[in-house]
mmCIF file of C-alpha atoms in Angstrom:
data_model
loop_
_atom_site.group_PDB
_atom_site.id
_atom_site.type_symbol
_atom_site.label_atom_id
_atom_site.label_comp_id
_atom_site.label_asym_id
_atom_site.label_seq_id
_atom_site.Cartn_x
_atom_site.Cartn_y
_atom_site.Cartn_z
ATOM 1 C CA UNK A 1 21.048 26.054 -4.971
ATOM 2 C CA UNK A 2 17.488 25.031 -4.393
ATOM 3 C CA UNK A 3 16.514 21.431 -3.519
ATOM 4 C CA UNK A 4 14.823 19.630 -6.204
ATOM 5 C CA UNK A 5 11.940 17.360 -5.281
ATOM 6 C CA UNK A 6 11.877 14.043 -8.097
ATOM 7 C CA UNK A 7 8.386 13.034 -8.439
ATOM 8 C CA UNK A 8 8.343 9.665 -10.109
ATOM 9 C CA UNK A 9 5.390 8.296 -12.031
ATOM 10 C CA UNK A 10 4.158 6.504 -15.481
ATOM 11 C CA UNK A 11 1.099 8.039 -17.283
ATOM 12 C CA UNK A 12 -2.152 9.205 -15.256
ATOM 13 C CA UNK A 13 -4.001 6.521 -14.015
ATOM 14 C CA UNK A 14 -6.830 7.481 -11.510
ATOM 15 C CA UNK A 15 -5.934 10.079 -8.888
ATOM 16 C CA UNK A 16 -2.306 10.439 -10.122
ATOM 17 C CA UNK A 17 -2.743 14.041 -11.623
ATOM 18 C CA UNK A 18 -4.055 15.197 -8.518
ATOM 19 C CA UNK A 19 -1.199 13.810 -6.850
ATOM 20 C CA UNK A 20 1.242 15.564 -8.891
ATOM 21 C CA UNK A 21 -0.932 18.694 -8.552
ATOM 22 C CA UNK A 22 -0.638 18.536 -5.041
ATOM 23 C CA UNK A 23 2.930 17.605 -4.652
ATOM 24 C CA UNK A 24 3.626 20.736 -7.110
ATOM 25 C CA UNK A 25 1.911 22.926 -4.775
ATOM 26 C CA UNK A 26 3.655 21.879 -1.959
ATOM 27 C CA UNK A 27 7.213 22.292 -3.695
ATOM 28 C CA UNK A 28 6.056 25.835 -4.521
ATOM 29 C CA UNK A 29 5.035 26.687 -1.179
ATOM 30 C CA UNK A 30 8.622 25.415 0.555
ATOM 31 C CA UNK A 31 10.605 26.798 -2.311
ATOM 32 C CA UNK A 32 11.572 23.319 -3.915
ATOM 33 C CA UNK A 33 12.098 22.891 -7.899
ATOM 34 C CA UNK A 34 8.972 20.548 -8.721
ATOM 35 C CA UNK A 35 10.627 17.654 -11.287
ATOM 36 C CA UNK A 36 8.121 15.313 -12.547
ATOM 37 C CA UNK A 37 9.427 12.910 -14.534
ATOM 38 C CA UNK A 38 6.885 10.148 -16.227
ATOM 39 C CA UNK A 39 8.717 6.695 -16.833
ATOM 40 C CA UNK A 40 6.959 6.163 -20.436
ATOM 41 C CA UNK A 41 8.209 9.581 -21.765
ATOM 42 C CA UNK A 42 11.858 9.713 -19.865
ATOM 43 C CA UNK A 43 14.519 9.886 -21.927
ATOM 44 C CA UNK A 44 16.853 6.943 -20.292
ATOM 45 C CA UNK A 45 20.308 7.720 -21.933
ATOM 46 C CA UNK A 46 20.171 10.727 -20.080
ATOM 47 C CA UNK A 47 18.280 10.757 -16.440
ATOM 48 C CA UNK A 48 19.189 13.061 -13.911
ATOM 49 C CA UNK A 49 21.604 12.483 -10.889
ATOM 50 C CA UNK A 50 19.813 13.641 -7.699
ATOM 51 C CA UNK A 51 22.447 14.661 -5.730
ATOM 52 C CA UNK A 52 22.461 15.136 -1.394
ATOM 53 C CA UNK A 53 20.469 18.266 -1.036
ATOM 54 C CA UNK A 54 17.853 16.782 -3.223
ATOM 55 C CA UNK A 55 14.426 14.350 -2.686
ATOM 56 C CA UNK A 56 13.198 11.379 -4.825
ATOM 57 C CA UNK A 57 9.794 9.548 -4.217
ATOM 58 C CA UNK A 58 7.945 7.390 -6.813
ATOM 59 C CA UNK A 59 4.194 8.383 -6.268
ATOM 60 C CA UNK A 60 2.457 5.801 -7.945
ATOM 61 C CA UNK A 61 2.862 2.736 -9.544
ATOM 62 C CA UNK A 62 4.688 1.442 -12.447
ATOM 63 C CA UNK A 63 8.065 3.417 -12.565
ATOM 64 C CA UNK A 64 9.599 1.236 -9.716
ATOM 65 C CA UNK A 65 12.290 0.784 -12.708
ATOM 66 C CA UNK A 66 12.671 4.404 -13.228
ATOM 67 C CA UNK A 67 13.240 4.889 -9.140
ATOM 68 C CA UNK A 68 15.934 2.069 -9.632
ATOM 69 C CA UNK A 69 17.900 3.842 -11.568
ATOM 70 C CA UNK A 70 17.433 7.323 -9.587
ATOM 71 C CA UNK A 71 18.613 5.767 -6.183
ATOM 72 C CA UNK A 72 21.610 6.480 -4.663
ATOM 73 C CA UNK A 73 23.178 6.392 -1.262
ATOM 74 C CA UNK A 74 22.661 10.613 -1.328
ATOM 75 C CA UNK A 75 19.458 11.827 -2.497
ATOM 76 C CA UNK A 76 16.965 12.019 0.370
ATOM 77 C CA UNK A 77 13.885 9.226 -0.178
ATOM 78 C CA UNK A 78 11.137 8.110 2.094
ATOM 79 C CA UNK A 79 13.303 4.664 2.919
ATOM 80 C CA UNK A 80 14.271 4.331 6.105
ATOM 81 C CA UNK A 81 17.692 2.664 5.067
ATOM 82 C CA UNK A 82 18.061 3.846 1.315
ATOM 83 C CA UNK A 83 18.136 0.235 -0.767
ATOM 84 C CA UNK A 84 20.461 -0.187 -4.005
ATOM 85 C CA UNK A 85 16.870 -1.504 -5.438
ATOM 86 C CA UNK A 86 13.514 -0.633 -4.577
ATOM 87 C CA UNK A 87 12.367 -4.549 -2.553
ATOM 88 C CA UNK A 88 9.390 -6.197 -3.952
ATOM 89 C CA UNK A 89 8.062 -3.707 -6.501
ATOM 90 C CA UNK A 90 4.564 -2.770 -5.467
ATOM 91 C CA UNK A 91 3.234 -6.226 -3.787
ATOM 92 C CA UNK A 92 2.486 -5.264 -0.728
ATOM 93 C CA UNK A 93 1.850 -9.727 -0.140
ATOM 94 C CA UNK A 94 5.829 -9.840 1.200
ATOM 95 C CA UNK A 95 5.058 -6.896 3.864
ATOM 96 C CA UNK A 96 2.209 -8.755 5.230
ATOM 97 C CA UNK A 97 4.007 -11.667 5.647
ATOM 98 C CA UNK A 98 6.713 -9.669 7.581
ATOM 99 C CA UNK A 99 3.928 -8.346 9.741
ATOM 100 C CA UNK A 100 3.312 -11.740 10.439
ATOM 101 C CA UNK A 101 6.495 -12.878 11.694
ATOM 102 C CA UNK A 102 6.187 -10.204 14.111
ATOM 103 C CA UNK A 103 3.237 -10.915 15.505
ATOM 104 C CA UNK A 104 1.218 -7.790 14.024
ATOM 105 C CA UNK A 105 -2.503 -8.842 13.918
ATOM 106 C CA UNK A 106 -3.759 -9.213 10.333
ATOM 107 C CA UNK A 107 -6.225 -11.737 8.484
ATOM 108 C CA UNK A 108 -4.818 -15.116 8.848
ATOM 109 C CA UNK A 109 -3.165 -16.395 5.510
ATOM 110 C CA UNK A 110 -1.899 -19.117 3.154
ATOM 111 C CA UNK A 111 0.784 -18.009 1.585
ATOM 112 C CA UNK A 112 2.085 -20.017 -1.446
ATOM 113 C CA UNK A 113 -1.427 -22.524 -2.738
ATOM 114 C CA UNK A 114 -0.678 -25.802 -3.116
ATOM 115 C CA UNK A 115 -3.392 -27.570 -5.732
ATOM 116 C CA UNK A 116 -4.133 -30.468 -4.318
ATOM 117 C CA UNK A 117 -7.583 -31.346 -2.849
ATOM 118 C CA UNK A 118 -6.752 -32.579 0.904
ATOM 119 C CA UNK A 119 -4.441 -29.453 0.736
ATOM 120 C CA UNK A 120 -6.825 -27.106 -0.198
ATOM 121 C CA UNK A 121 -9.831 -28.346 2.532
ATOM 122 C CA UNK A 122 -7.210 -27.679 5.037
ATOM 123 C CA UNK A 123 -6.504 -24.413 4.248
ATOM 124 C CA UNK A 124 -9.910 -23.192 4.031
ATOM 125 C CA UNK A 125 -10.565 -25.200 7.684
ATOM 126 C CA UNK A 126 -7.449 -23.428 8.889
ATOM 127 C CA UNK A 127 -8.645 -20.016 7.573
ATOM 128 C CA UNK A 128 -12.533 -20.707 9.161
ATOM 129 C CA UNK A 129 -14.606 -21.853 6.684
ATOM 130 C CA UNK A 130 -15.922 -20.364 4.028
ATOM 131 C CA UNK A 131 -15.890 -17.896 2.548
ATOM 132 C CA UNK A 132 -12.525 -17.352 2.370
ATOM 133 C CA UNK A 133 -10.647 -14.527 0.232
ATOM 134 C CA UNK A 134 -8.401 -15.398 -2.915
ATOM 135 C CA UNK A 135 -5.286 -12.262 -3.665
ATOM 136 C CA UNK A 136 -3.461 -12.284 -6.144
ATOM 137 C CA UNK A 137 0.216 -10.898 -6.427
ATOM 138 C CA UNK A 138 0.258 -7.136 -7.005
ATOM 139 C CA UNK A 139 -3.405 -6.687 -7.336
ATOM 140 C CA UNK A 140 -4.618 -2.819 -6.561
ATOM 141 C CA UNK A 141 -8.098 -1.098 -5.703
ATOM 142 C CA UNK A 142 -9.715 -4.875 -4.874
ATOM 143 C CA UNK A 143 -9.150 -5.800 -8.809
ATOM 144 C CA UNK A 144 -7.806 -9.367 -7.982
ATOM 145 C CA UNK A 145 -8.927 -9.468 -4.553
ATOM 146 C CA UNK A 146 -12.128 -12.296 -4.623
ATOM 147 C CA UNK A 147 -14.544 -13.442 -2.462
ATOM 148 C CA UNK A 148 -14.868 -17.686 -2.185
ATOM 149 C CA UNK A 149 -18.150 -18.949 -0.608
ATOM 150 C CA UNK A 150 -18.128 -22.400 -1.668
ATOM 151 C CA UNK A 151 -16.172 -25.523 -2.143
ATOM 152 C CA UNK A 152 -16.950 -25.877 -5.959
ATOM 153 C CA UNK A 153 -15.879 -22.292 -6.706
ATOM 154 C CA UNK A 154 -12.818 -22.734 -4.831
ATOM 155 C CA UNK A 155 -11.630 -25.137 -6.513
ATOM 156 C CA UNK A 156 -13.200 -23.596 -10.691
ATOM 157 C CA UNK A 157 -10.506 -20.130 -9.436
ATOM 158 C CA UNK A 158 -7.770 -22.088 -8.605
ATOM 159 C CA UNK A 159 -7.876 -23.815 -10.984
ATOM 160 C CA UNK A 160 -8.298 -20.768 -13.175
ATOM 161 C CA UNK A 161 -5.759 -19.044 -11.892
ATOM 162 C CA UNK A 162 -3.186 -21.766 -12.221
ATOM 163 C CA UNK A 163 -3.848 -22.021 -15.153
ATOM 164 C CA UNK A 164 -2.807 -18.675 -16.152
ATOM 165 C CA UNK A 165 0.118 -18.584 -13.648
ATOM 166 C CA UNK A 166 -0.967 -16.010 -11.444
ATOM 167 C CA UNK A 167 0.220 -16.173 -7.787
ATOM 168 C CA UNK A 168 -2.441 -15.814 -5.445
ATOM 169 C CA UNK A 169 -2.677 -16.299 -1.546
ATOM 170 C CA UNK A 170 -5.350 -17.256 0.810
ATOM 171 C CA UNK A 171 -6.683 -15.597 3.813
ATOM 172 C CA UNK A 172 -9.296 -15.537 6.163
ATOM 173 C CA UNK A 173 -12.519 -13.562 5.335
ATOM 174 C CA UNK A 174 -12.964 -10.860 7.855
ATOM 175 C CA UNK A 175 -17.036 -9.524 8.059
ATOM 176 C CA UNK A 176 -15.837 -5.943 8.256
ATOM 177 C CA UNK A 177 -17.882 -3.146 9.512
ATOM 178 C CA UNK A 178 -15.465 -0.153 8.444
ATOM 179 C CA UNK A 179 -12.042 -0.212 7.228
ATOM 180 C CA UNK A 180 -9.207 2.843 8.155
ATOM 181 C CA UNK A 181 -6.521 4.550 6.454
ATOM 182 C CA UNK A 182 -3.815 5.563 8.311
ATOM 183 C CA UNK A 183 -1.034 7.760 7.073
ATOM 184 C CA UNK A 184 2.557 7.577 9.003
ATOM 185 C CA UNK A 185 5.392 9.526 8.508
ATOM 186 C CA UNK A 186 8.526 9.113 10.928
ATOM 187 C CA UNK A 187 6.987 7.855 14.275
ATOM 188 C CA UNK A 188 3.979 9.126 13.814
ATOM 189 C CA UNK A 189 0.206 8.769 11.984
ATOM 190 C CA UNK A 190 -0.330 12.234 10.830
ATOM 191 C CA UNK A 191 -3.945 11.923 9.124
ATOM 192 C CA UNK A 192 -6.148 9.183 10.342
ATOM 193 C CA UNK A 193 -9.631 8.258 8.534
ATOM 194 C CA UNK A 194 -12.301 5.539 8.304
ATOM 195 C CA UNK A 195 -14.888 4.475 5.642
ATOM 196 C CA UNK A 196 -17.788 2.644 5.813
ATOM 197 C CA UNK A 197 -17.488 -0.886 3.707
ATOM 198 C CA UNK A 198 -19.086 -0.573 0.238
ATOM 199 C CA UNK A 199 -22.937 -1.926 0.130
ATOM 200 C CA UNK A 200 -23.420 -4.949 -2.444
ATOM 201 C CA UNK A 201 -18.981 -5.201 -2.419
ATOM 202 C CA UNK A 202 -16.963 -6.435 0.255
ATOM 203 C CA UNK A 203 -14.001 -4.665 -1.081
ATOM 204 C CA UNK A 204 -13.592 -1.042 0.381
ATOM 205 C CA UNK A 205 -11.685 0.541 -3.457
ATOM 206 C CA UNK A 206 -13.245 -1.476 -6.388
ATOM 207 C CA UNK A 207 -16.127 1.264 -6.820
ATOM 208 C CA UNK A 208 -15.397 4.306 -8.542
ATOM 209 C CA UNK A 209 -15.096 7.256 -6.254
ATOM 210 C CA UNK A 210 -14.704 4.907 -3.027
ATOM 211 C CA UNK A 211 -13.785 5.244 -0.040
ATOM 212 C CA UNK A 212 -15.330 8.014 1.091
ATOM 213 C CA UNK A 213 -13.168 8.814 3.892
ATOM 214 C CA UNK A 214 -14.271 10.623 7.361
ATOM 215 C CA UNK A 215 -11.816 11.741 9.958
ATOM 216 C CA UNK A 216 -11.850 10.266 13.094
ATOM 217 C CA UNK A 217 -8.537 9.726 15.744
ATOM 218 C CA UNK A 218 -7.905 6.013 16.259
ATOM 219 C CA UNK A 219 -6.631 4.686 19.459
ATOM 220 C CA UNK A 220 -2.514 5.091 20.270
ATOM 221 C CA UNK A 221 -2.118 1.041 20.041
ATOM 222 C CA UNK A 222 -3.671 1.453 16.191
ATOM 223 C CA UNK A 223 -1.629 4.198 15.771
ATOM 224 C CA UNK A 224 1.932 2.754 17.201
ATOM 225 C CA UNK A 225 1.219 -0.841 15.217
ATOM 226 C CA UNK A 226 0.550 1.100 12.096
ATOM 227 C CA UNK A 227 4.185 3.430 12.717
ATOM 228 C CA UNK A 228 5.540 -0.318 13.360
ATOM 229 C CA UNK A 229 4.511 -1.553 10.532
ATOM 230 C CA UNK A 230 5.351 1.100 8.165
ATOM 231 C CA UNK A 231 8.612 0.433 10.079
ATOM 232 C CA UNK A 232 9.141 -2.932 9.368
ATOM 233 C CA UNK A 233 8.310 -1.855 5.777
ATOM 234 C CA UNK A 234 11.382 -0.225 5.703
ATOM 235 C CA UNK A 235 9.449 3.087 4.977
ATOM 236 C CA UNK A 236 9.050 6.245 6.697
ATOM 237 C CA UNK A 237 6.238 7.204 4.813
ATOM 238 C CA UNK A 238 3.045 4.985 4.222
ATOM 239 C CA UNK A 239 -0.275 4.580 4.170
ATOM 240 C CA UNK A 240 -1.348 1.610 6.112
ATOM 241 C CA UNK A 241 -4.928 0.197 6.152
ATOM 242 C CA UNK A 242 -6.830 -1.714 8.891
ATOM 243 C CA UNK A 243 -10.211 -3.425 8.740
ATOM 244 C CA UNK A 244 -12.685 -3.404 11.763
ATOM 245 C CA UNK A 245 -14.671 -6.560 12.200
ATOM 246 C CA UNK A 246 -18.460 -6.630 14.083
ATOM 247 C CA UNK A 247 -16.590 -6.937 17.657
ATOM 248 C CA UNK A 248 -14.403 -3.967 16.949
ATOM 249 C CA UNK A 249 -11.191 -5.806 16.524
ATOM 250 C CA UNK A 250 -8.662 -4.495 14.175
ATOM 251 C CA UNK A 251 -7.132 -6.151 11.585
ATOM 252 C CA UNK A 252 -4.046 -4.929 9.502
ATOM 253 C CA UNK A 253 -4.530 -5.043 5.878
ATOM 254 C CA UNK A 254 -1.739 -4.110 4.093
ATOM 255 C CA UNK A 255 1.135 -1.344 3.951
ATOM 256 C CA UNK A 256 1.200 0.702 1.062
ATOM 257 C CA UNK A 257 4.056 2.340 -0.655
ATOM 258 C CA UNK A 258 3.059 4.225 -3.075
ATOM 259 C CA UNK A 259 -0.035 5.368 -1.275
ATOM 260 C CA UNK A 260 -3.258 7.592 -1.974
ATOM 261 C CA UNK A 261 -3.505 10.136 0.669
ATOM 262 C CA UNK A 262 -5.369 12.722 -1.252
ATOM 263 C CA UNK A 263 -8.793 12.321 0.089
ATOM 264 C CA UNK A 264 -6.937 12.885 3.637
ATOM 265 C CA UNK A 265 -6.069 16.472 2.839
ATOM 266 C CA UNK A 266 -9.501 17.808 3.329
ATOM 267 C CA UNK A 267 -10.998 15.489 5.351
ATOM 268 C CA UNK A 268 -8.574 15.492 7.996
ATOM 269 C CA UNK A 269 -6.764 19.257 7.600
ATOM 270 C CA UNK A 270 -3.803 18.190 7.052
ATOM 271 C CA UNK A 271 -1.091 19.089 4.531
ATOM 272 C CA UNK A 272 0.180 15.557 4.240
ATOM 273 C CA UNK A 273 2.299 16.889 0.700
ATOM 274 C CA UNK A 274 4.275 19.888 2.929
ATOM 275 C CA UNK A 275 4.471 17.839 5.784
ATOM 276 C CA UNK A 276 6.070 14.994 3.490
ATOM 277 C CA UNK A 277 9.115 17.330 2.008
ATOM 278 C CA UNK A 278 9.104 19.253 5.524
ATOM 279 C CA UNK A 279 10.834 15.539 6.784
ATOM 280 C CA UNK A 280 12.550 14.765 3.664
ATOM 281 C CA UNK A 281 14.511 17.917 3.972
ATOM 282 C CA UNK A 282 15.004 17.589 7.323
ATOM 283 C CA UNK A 283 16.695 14.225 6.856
#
């Protein structure tokens, strides 16, 4: 009986059709039974039971409920220890943390905002000065991801975003010359790129159509911090992102799971899909 390879995902937001596309050409290539299943149109009273010889991975965002449901302690996923739930949804602000008690280097950051006054100069003298960078919780592509320059619009945005109840966190503003995308599977980074910072927009994925990616090998201690991250992450497969300040120090961003690895493909040669179920069925 062939293996069958469940690709999770809700609708087609940007890049996810392309993602399926290439996941479906990889299944056909290593004689795997493609089975997309979209979390808006699944029929719940009667989901599948992926069963040892098969793989499950949630591609994008959205049907982390859907993957709930689908785990089990048989089916082959891209965990390194196969949770009952999948942790922390898709906020990658818990992983970062993580990094942090390890010691990983990464923008310093304020983790749960206090609104008080005295509080708030002394986070922003902690982080440096201004400007500092507001996140909120389960942001994506830079959408919630702002730039703070002054002590007056500090203070308008938090307030704002109390307000609302939307968890943010603080962290250091880092004057980046190029950022990198690094993609690990097992103990290694398989496709490594960097991008040049957007002009007129600190943040490297707000435009449409960025980052435009070029392929370039990074050193061994950016790619064994990014394998120890994605590690720490609990996931074997990742894409984890690192910004390059002015000096050429390296700062790790974030840890993604899902992650966009198309624009890798090309620009680095690599089959990152086939190379993905080539380790999944090898597990």
């Amino acid at each position: 009986m062939k293996s069958k390879f469940y690709c999770l995902h809700e609708g087609y937001y940007e890049g996810v059709a392309l993602r399926l596309q290439q996941f479906e050409e990889a299944c056909n290539r290593k004689g795997v039974v493609f089975c997309a299943i979209d979390s808006l149109q699944a029929d719940y009273s009667a989901l599948p039971e992926p069963g040892v010889d098969d793989l499950l991975y949630n591609s994008c965002r959205g049907s982390e409920m859907l993957e709930d449901l689908l785990l089990n302690n048989e089916v082959k996923t891209i965990y390194r220890q196969t949770p009952s739930l999948r942790p922390h949804n898709v906020d990658t602000i818990p992983f970062s943390l993580l990094l942090d008690k390890h010691d990983i280097k990464a923008p310093k950051t304020i983790y749960k905002i206090n609104r008080n006054d005295s509080y708030l100069k002394k986070y922003v003298e902690v982080l440096g000065g201004f400007p500092i960078i507001l996140k909120t919780r389960s942001s994506t592509r830079g959408i919630g991801t702002i730039k703070v320059e002054s002590w007056p619009s500090l203070i308008s945005t938090v307030d704002y975003l109390t307000s609302i109840g939307q968890e943010f966190i603080m962290r250091s503003f880092i004057r980046a010359r190029r950022g990198c995308r690094l993609i690990v599977l097992g103990n290694e980074v398989i496709a490594s790129a960097v991008f040049r910072m957007q002009e007129g927009d600190f943040r490297n994925a707000a435009t449409p159509g960025a980052p435009v990616y070029e392929s370039m090998n990074l050193s061994d201690q950016l790619n064994n911090e990014a394998v120890r991250a994605s590690h720490l992450a609990n996931f074997d497969f990742s894409g984890v992102d690192f910004l390059e300040d002015e000096e050429g120090n390296f700062f790790l961003l974030e840890v993604n799971n899902p992650t966009g690895f198309s624009a890798l493909i090309d620009v680095c040669g690599v089959d990152i899909p086939g190379k993905l179920l080539d380790y999944m069925l090898e597990k």
